[in-house]
PDB file of N, CA, C and O in Angstrom:
ATOM      1  N   UNK A   1     115.557 219.059 154.001  1.00  0.00           N
ATOM      2  CA  UNK A   1     116.705 218.457 153.347  1.00  0.00           C
ATOM      3  C   UNK A   1     117.931 219.332 153.545  1.00  0.00           C
ATOM      4  O   UNK A   1     117.823 220.491 153.915  1.00  0.00           O
ATOM      5  N   UNK A   2     119.078 218.813 153.241  1.00  0.00           N
ATOM      6  CA  UNK A   2     120.309 219.573 153.421  1.00  0.00           C
ATOM      7  C   UNK A   2     120.421 220.722 152.421  1.00  0.00           C
ATOM      8  O   UNK A   2     121.179 221.664 152.632  1.00  0.00           O
ATOM      9  N   UNK A   3     119.653 220.693 151.340  1.00  0.00           N
ATOM     10  CA  UNK A   3     119.688 221.760 150.344  1.00  0.00           C
ATOM     11  C   UNK A   3     118.817 222.948 150.742  1.00  0.00           C
ATOM     12  O   UNK A   3     118.913 224.010 150.160  1.00  0.00           O
ATOM     13  N   UNK A   4     118.000 222.774 151.743  1.00  0.00           N
ATOM     14  CA  UNK A   4     117.087 223.836 152.183  1.00  0.00           C
ATOM     15  C   UNK A   4     117.846 224.867 153.022  1.00  0.00           C
ATOM     16  O   UNK A   4     118.500 224.510 153.995  1.00  0.00           O
ATOM     17  N   UNK A   5     117.726 226.166 152.672  1.00  0.00           N
ATOM     18  CA  UNK A   5     118.460 227.197 153.405  1.00  0.00           C
ATOM     19  C   UNK A   5     117.804 227.628 154.718  1.00  0.00           C
ATOM     20  O   UNK A   5     118.342 228.444 155.435  1.00  0.00           O
ATOM     21  N   UNK A   6     116.663 227.063 155.053  1.00  0.00           N
ATOM     22  CA  UNK A   6     115.922 227.462 156.251  1.00  0.00           C
ATOM     23  C   UNK A   6     116.457 226.721 157.468  1.00  0.00           C
ATOM     24  O   UNK A   6     116.684 225.516 157.417  1.00  0.00           O
ATOM     25  N   UNK A   7     116.674 227.444 158.569  1.00  0.00           N
ATOM     26  CA  UNK A   7     117.103 226.809 159.807  1.00  0.00           C
ATOM     27  C   UNK A   7     116.071 227.110 160.884  1.00  0.00           C
ATOM     28  O   UNK A   7     115.363 228.109 160.824  1.00  0.00           O
ATOM     29  N   UNK A   8     115.982 226.232 161.857  1.00  0.00           N
ATOM     30  CA  UNK A   8     115.028 226.412 162.949  1.00  0.00           C
ATOM     31  C   UNK A   8     115.571 225.746 164.198  1.00  0.00           C
ATOM     32  O   UNK A   8     116.382 224.824 164.117  1.00  0.00           O
ATOM     33  N   UNK A   9     115.116 226.237 165.333  1.00  0.00           N
ATOM     34  CA  UNK A   9     115.541 225.645 166.597  1.00  0.00           C
ATOM     35  C   UNK A   9     114.838 224.324 166.855  1.00  0.00           C
ATOM     36  O   UNK A   9     115.375 223.436 167.484  1.00  0.00           O
ATOM     37  N   UNK A  10     113.606 224.197 166.380  1.00  0.00           N
ATOM     38  CA  UNK A  10     112.834 222.981 166.602  1.00  0.00           C
ATOM     39  C   UNK A  10     112.510 222.297 165.285  1.00  0.00           C
ATOM     40  O   UNK A  10     112.966 222.685 164.215  1.00  0.00           O
ATOM     41  N   UNK A  11     111.712 221.262 165.367  1.00  0.00           N
ATOM     42  CA  UNK A  11     111.299 220.505 164.197  1.00  0.00           C
ATOM     43  C   UNK A  11     110.292 221.314 163.389  1.00  0.00           C
ATOM     44  O   UNK A  11     109.385 221.931 163.935  1.00  0.00           O
ATOM     45  N   UNK A  12     110.454 221.293 162.074  1.00  0.00           N
ATOM     46  CA  UNK A  12     109.513 221.956 161.171  1.00  0.00           C
ATOM     47  C   UNK A  12     108.644 220.883 160.549  1.00  0.00           C
ATOM     48  O   UNK A  12     109.147 219.900 160.009  1.00  0.00           O
ATOM     49  N   UNK A  13     107.335 221.066 160.628  1.00  0.00           N
ATOM     50  CA  UNK A  13     106.404 220.097 160.063  1.00  0.00           C
ATOM     51  C   UNK A  13     105.760 220.671 158.815  1.00  0.00           C
ATOM     52  O   UNK A  13     105.475 221.858 158.748  1.00  0.00           O
ATOM     53  N   UNK A  14     105.524 219.817 157.834  1.00  0.00           N
ATOM     54  CA  UNK A  14     104.856 220.219 156.606  1.00  0.00           C
ATOM     55  C   UNK A  14     103.352 220.112 156.831  1.00  0.00           C
ATOM     56  O   UNK A  14     102.845 219.050 157.163  1.00  0.00           O
ATOM     57  N   UNK A  15     102.665 221.225 156.675  1.00  0.00           N
ATOM     58  CA  UNK A  15     101.212 221.236 156.840  1.00  0.00           C
ATOM     59  C   UNK A  15     100.512 221.398 155.503  1.00  0.00           C
ATOM     60  O   UNK A  15      99.356 221.800 155.443  1.00  0.00           O
ATOM     61  N   UNK A  16     101.212 221.118 154.427  1.00  0.00           N
ATOM     62  CA  UNK A  16     100.617 221.194 153.107  1.00  0.00           C
ATOM     63  C   UNK A  16     100.615 222.614 152.577  1.00  0.00           C
ATOM     64  O   UNK A  16     101.348 223.473 153.030  1.00  0.00           O
ATOM     65  N   UNK A  17      99.761 222.849 151.613  1.00  0.00           N
ATOM     66  CA  UNK A  17      99.686 224.175 151.006  1.00  0.00           C
ATOM     67  C   UNK A  17      98.708 225.055 151.769  1.00  0.00           C
ATOM     68  O   UNK A  17      97.825 224.573 152.464  1.00  0.00           O
ATOM     69  N   UNK A  18      98.875 226.341 151.602  1.00  0.00           N
ATOM     70  CA  UNK A  18      98.037 227.324 152.266  1.00  0.00           C
ATOM     71  C   UNK A  18      97.435 228.205 151.184  1.00  0.00           C
ATOM     72  O   UNK A  18      98.102 228.516 150.192  1.00  0.00           O
ATOM     73  N   UNK A  19      96.217 228.634 151.375  1.00  0.00           N
ATOM     74  CA  UNK A  19      95.588 229.499 150.382  1.00  0.00           C
ATOM     75  C   UNK A  19      96.302 230.842 150.330  1.00  0.00           C
ATOM     76  O   UNK A  19      96.955 231.259 151.287  1.00  0.00           O
ATOM     77  N   UNK A  20      96.152 231.530 149.207  1.00  0.00           N
ATOM     78  CA  UNK A  20      96.786 232.843 149.040  1.00  0.00           C
ATOM     79  C   UNK A  20      96.274 233.818 150.087  1.00  0.00           C
ATOM     80  O   UNK A  20      97.049 234.588 150.665  1.00  0.00           O
ATOM     81  N   UNK A  21      94.987 233.783 150.371  1.00  0.00           N
ATOM     82  CA  UNK A  21      94.445 234.733 151.355  1.00  0.00           C
ATOM     83  C   UNK A  21      94.966 234.430 152.753  1.00  0.00           C
ATOM     84  O   UNK A  21      95.254 235.347 153.523  1.00  0.00           O
ATOM     85  N   UNK A  22      95.120 233.148 153.091  1.00  0.00           N
ATOM     86  CA  UNK A  22      95.702 232.791 154.389  1.00  0.00           C
ATOM     87  C   UNK A  22      97.154 233.257 154.476  1.00  0.00           C
ATOM     88  O   UNK A  22      97.603 233.740 155.517  1.00  0.00           O
ATOM     89  N   UNK A  23      97.899 233.129 153.370  1.00  0.00           N
ATOM     90  CA  UNK A  23      99.289 233.574 153.345  1.00  0.00           C
ATOM     91  C   UNK A  23      99.373 235.079 153.546  1.00  0.00           C
ATOM     92  O   UNK A  23     100.185 235.554 154.334  1.00  0.00           O
ATOM     93  N   UNK A  24      98.532 235.818 152.842  1.00  0.00           N
ATOM     94  CA  UNK A  24      98.525 237.276 152.975  1.00  0.00           C
ATOM     95  C   UNK A  24      98.167 237.663 154.393  1.00  0.00           C
ATOM     96  O   UNK A  24      98.795 238.543 154.984  1.00  0.00           O
ATOM     97  N   UNK A  25      97.184 237.001 154.968  1.00  0.00           N
ATOM     98  CA  UNK A  25      96.793 237.292 156.354  1.00  0.00           C
ATOM     99  C   UNK A  25      97.958 237.047 157.313  1.00  0.00           C
ATOM    100  O   UNK A  25      98.198 237.838 158.222  1.00  0.00           O
ATOM    101  N   UNK A  26      98.665 235.950 157.107  1.00  0.00           N
ATOM    102  CA  UNK A  26      99.788 235.632 157.991  1.00  0.00           C
ATOM    103  C   UNK A  26     100.907 236.652 157.828  1.00  0.00           C
ATOM    104  O   UNK A  26     101.415 237.176 158.818  1.00  0.00           O
ATOM    105  N   UNK A  27     101.289 236.943 156.577  1.00  0.00           N
ATOM    106  CA  UNK A  27     102.338 237.943 156.346  1.00  0.00           C
ATOM    107  C   UNK A  27     101.932 239.290 156.928  1.00  0.00           C
ATOM    108  O   UNK A  27     102.734 239.981 157.538  1.00  0.00           O
ATOM    109  N   UNK A  28     100.674 239.670 156.739  1.00  0.00           N
ATOM    110  CA  UNK A  28     100.186 240.941 157.260  1.00  0.00           C
ATOM    111  C   UNK A  28     100.297 240.989 158.777  1.00  0.00           C
ATOM    112  O   UNK A  28     100.699 242.000 159.346  1.00  0.00           O
ATOM    113  N   UNK A  29      99.973 239.900 159.434  1.00  0.00           N
ATOM    114  CA  UNK A  29     100.060 239.875 160.899  1.00  0.00           C
ATOM    115  C   UNK A  29     101.502 240.048 161.363  1.00  0.00           C
ATOM    116  O   UNK A  29     101.756 240.714 162.369  1.00  0.00           O
ATOM    117  N   UNK A  30     102.450 239.490 160.621  1.00  0.00           N
ATOM    118  CA  UNK A  30     103.860 239.649 160.971  1.00  0.00           C
ATOM    119  C   UNK A  30     104.308 241.085 160.697  1.00  0.00           C
ATOM    120  O   UNK A  30     104.954 241.722 161.537  1.00  0.00           O
ATOM    121  N   UNK A  31     103.953 241.605 159.526  1.00  0.00           N
ATOM    122  CA  UNK A  31     104.365 242.952 159.130  1.00  0.00           C
ATOM    123  C   UNK A  31     103.839 244.003 160.096  1.00  0.00           C
ATOM    124  O   UNK A  31     104.541 244.948 160.447  1.00  0.00           O
ATOM    125  N   UNK A  32     102.615 243.839 160.558  1.00  0.00           N
ATOM    126  CA  UNK A  32     101.981 244.842 161.406  1.00  0.00           C
ATOM    127  C   UNK A  32     102.271 244.679 162.895  1.00  0.00           C
ATOM    128  O   UNK A  32     101.960 245.552 163.687  1.00  0.00           O
ATOM    129  N   UNK A  33     102.884 243.575 163.270  1.00  0.00           N
ATOM    130  CA  UNK A  33     103.140 243.302 164.684  1.00  0.00           C
ATOM    131  C   UNK A  33     104.335 244.098 165.195  1.00  0.00           C
ATOM    132  O   UNK A  33     105.423 244.046 164.626  1.00  0.00           O
ATOM    133  N   UNK A  34     104.139 244.809 166.282  1.00  0.00           N
ATOM    134  CA  UNK A  34     105.242 245.540 166.917  1.00  0.00           C
ATOM    135  C   UNK A  34     106.038 244.624 167.836  1.00  0.00           C
ATOM    136  O   UNK A  34     107.081 245.005 168.342  1.00  0.00           O
ATOM    137  N   UNK A  35     105.556 243.396 168.037  1.00  0.00           N
ATOM    138  CA  UNK A  35     106.256 242.426 168.876  1.00  0.00           C
ATOM    139  C   UNK A  35     107.313 241.643 168.096  1.00  0.00           C
ATOM    140  O   UNK A  35     108.096 240.905 168.680  1.00  0.00           O
ATOM    141  N   UNK A  36     107.321 241.806 166.786  1.00  0.00           N
ATOM    142  CA  UNK A  36     108.251 241.090 165.918  1.00  0.00           C
ATOM    143  C   UNK A  36     109.396 242.031 165.558  1.00  0.00           C
ATOM    144  O   UNK A  36     109.178 243.214 165.299  1.00  0.00           O
ATOM    145  N   UNK A  37     110.608 241.507 165.534  1.00  0.00           N
ATOM    146  CA  UNK A  37     111.782 242.324 165.231  1.00  0.00           C
ATOM    147  C   UNK A  37     111.676 242.914 163.822  1.00  0.00           C
ATOM    148  O   UNK A  37     111.104 242.305 162.915  1.00  0.00           O
ATOM    149  N   UNK A  38     112.240 244.100 163.658  1.00  0.00           N
ATOM    150  CA  UNK A  38     112.166 244.838 162.399  1.00  0.00           C
ATOM    151  C   UNK A  38     112.671 244.020 161.214  1.00  0.00           C
ATOM    152  O   UNK A  38     112.045 244.015 160.152  1.00  0.00           O
ATOM    153  N   UNK A  39     113.792 243.315 161.369  1.00  0.00           N
ATOM    154  CA  UNK A  39     114.332 242.558 160.239  1.00  0.00           C
ATOM    155  C   UNK A  39     113.396 241.433 159.818  1.00  0.00           C
ATOM    156  O   UNK A  39     113.281 241.126 158.631  1.00  0.00           O
ATOM    157  N   UNK A  40     112.690 240.840 160.760  1.00  0.00           N
ATOM    158  CA  UNK A  40     111.725 239.787 160.435  1.00  0.00           C
ATOM    159  C   UNK A  40     110.533 240.393 159.696  1.00  0.00           C
ATOM    160  O   UNK A  40     110.043 239.828 158.712  1.00  0.00           O
ATOM    161  N   UNK A  41     110.093 241.558 160.134  1.00  0.00           N
ATOM    162  CA  UNK A  41     108.989 242.245 159.471  1.00  0.00           C
ATOM    163  C   UNK A  41     109.372 242.613 158.041  1.00  0.00           C
ATOM    164  O   UNK A  41     108.565 242.486 157.115  1.00  0.00           O
ATOM    165  N   UNK A  42     110.609 243.068 157.845  1.00  0.00           N
ATOM    166  CA  UNK A  42     111.084 243.400 156.499  1.00  0.00           C
ATOM    167  C   UNK A  42     111.122 242.165 155.606  1.00  0.00           C
ATOM    168  O   UNK A  42     110.741 242.222 154.433  1.00  0.00           O
ATOM    169  N   UNK A  43     111.566 241.043 156.144  1.00  0.00           N
ATOM    170  CA  UNK A  43     111.600 239.799 155.368  1.00  0.00           C
ATOM    171  C   UNK A  43     110.191 239.346 155.008  1.00  0.00           C
ATOM    172  O   UNK A  43     109.957 238.845 153.902  1.00  0.00           O
ATOM    173  N   UNK A  44     109.248 239.526 155.928  1.00  0.00           N
ATOM    174  CA  UNK A  44     107.864 239.160 155.644  1.00  0.00           C
ATOM    175  C   UNK A  44     107.294 240.047 154.538  1.00  0.00           C
ATOM    176  O   UNK A  44     106.574 239.567 153.655  1.00  0.00           O
ATOM    177  N   UNK A  45     107.624 241.324 154.564  1.00  0.00           N
ATOM    178  CA  UNK A  45     107.170 242.239 153.519  1.00  0.00           C
ATOM    179  C   UNK A  45     107.745 241.829 152.167  1.00  0.00           C
ATOM    180  O   UNK A  45     107.027 241.770 151.163  1.00  0.00           O
ATOM    181  N   UNK A  46     109.026 241.513 152.134  1.00  0.00           N
ATOM    182  CA  UNK A  46     109.659 241.070 150.889  1.00  0.00           C
ATOM    183  C   UNK A  46     109.004 239.786 150.388  1.00  0.00           C
ATOM    184  O   UNK A  46     108.693 239.657 149.194  1.00  0.00           O
ATOM    185  N   UNK A  47     108.773 238.835 151.271  1.00  0.00           N
ATOM    186  CA  UNK A  47     108.160 237.562 150.881  1.00  0.00           C
ATOM    187  C   UNK A  47     106.735 237.786 150.378  1.00  0.00           C
ATOM    188  O   UNK A  47     106.303 237.133 149.421  1.00  0.00           O
ATOM    189  N   UNK A  48     106.016 238.711 150.989  1.00  0.00           N
ATOM    190  CA  UNK A  48     104.653 239.010 150.559  1.00  0.00           C
ATOM    191  C   UNK A  48     104.654 239.520 149.123  1.00  0.00           C
ATOM    192  O   UNK A  48     103.824 239.111 148.310  1.00  0.00           O
ATOM    193  N   UNK A  49     105.582 240.390 148.797  1.00  0.00           N
ATOM    194  CA  UNK A  49     105.671 240.908 147.428  1.00  0.00           C
ATOM    195  C   UNK A  49     105.939 239.772 146.440  1.00  0.00           C
ATOM    196  O   UNK A  49     105.411 239.754 145.333  1.00  0.00           O
ATOM    197  N   UNK A  50     106.720 238.798 146.854  1.00  0.00           N
ATOM    198  CA  UNK A  50     107.066 237.683 145.982  1.00  0.00           C
ATOM    199  C   UNK A  50     105.880 236.770 145.675  1.00  0.00           C
ATOM    200  O   UNK A  50     105.921 236.014 144.712  1.00  0.00           O
ATOM    201  N   UNK A  51     104.814 236.828 146.481  1.00  0.00           N
ATOM    202  CA  UNK A  51     103.665 235.956 146.244  1.00  0.00           C
ATOM    203  C   UNK A  51     102.914 236.332 144.980  1.00  0.00           C
ATOM    204  O   UNK A  51     102.262 235.501 144.377  1.00  0.00           O
ATOM    205  N   UNK A  52     102.989 237.592 144.582  1.00  0.00           N
ATOM    206  CA  UNK A  52     102.330 238.093 143.382  1.00  0.00           C
ATOM    207  C   UNK A  52     100.827 237.796 143.362  1.00  0.00           C
ATOM    208  O   UNK A  52     100.231 237.660 142.306  1.00  0.00           O
ATOM    209  N   UNK A  53     100.213 237.720 144.516  1.00  0.00           N
ATOM    210  CA  UNK A  53      98.766 237.488 144.555  1.00  0.00           C
ATOM    211  C   UNK A  53      98.030 238.824 144.532  1.00  0.00           C
ATOM    212  O   UNK A  53      98.567 239.857 144.958  1.00  0.00           O
ATOM    213  N   UNK A  54      96.817 238.798 144.036  1.00  0.00           N
ATOM    214  CA  UNK A  54      96.000 240.013 144.003  1.00  0.00           C
ATOM    215  C   UNK A  54      95.759 240.542 145.408  1.00  0.00           C
ATOM    216  O   UNK A  54      95.784 241.751 145.637  1.00  0.00           O
ATOM    217  N   UNK A  55      95.528 239.637 146.346  1.00  0.00           N
ATOM    218  CA  UNK A  55      95.283 240.047 147.732  1.00  0.00           C
ATOM    219  C   UNK A  55      96.517 240.739 148.311  1.00  0.00           C
ATOM    220  O   UNK A  55      96.397 241.729 149.029  1.00  0.00           O
ATOM    221  N   UNK A  56      97.697 240.248 147.968  1.00  0.00           N
ATOM    222  CA  UNK A  56      98.931 240.873 148.449  1.00  0.00           C
ATOM    223  C   UNK A  56      99.087 242.267 147.873  1.00  0.00           C
ATOM    224  O   UNK A  56      99.415 243.213 148.589  1.00  0.00           O
ATOM    225  N   UNK A  57      98.804 242.420 146.586  1.00  0.00           N
ATOM    226  CA  UNK A  57      98.944 243.739 145.956  1.00  0.00           C
ATOM    227  C   UNK A  57      97.913 244.730 146.486  1.00  0.00           C
ATOM    228  O   UNK A  57      98.218 245.907 146.658  1.00  0.00           O
ATOM    229  N   UNK A  58      96.703 244.259 146.766  1.00  0.00           N
ATOM    230  CA  UNK A  58      95.698 245.146 147.367  1.00  0.00           C
ATOM    231  C   UNK A  58      96.156 245.623 148.744  1.00  0.00           C
ATOM    232  O   UNK A  58      96.036 246.795 149.085  1.00  0.00           O
ATOM    233  N   UNK A  59      96.694 244.704 149.534  1.00  0.00           N
ATOM    234  CA  UNK A  59      97.199 245.071 150.855  1.00  0.00           C
ATOM    235  C   UNK A  59      98.348 246.068 150.744  1.00  0.00           C
ATOM    236  O   UNK A  59      98.374 247.084 151.445  1.00  0.00           O
ATOM    237  N   UNK A  60      99.301 245.803 149.855  1.00  0.00           N
ATOM    238  CA  UNK A  60     100.440 246.696 149.689  1.00  0.00           C
ATOM    239  C   UNK A  60     100.011 248.063 149.183  1.00  0.00           C
ATOM    240  O   UNK A  60     100.517 249.088 149.648  1.00  0.00           O
ATOM    241  N   UNK A  61      99.046 248.089 148.274  1.00  0.00           N
ATOM    242  CA  UNK A  61      98.536 249.359 147.772  1.00  0.00           C
ATOM    243  C   UNK A  61      97.910 250.171 148.913  1.00  0.00           C
ATOM    244  O   UNK A  61      98.181 251.361 149.066  1.00  0.00           O
ATOM    245  N   UNK A  62      97.116 249.499 149.719  1.00  0.00           N
ATOM    246  CA  UNK A  62      96.484 250.179 150.858  1.00  0.00           C
ATOM    247  C   UNK A  62      97.545 250.645 151.868  1.00  0.00           C
ATOM    248  O   UNK A  62      97.490 251.765 152.376  1.00  0.00           O
ATOM    249  N   UNK A  63      98.542 249.818 152.101  1.00  0.00           N
ATOM    250  CA  UNK A  63      99.617 250.161 153.021  1.00  0.00           C
ATOM    251  C   UNK A  63     100.366 251.408 152.549  1.00  0.00           C
ATOM    252  O   UNK A  63     100.667 252.294 153.337  1.00  0.00           O
ATOM    253  N   UNK A  64     100.633 251.474 151.266  1.00  0.00           N
ATOM    254  CA  UNK A  64     101.385 252.613 150.725  1.00  0.00           C
ATOM    255  C   UNK A  64     100.560 253.890 150.631  1.00  0.00           C
ATOM    256  O   UNK A  64     101.099 254.981 150.782  1.00  0.00           O
ATOM    257  N   UNK A  65      99.276 253.771 150.397  1.00  0.00           N
ATOM    258  CA  UNK A  65      98.457 254.980 150.251  1.00  0.00           C
ATOM    259  C   UNK A  65      98.008 255.543 151.596  1.00  0.00           C
ATOM    260  O   UNK A  65      97.684 256.718 151.674  1.00  0.00           O
ATOM    261  N   UNK A  66      98.011 254.728 152.637  1.00  0.00           N
ATOM    262  CA  UNK A  66      97.591 255.198 153.964  1.00  0.00           C
ATOM    263  C   UNK A  66      98.687 255.976 154.666  1.00  0.00           C
ATOM    264  O   UNK A  66      98.423 256.698 155.610  1.00  0.00           O
ATOM    265  N   UNK A  67      99.903 255.842 154.279  1.00  0.00           N
ATOM    266  CA  UNK A  67     101.020 256.439 155.012  1.00  0.00           C
ATOM    267  C   UNK A  67     101.449 257.749 154.420  1.00  0.00           C
ATOM    268  O   UNK A  67     101.347 258.199 153.451  1.00  0.00           O
TER     269      UNK A  67
END
């Protein structure tokens, strides 16, 4: 819709809802990928924190304690 702040070069399709673990896995793959630009990785990290899922917090805890 015109109220949506998301832009894309191609058509965006709605694939329904995704489980929390699938979301964490996807965000993690973006965050850990060296092929993705730094600003995109930072946005994925911010979005992951916003999910407030237990799986996200476990991942973030492990990420922070390993470094």
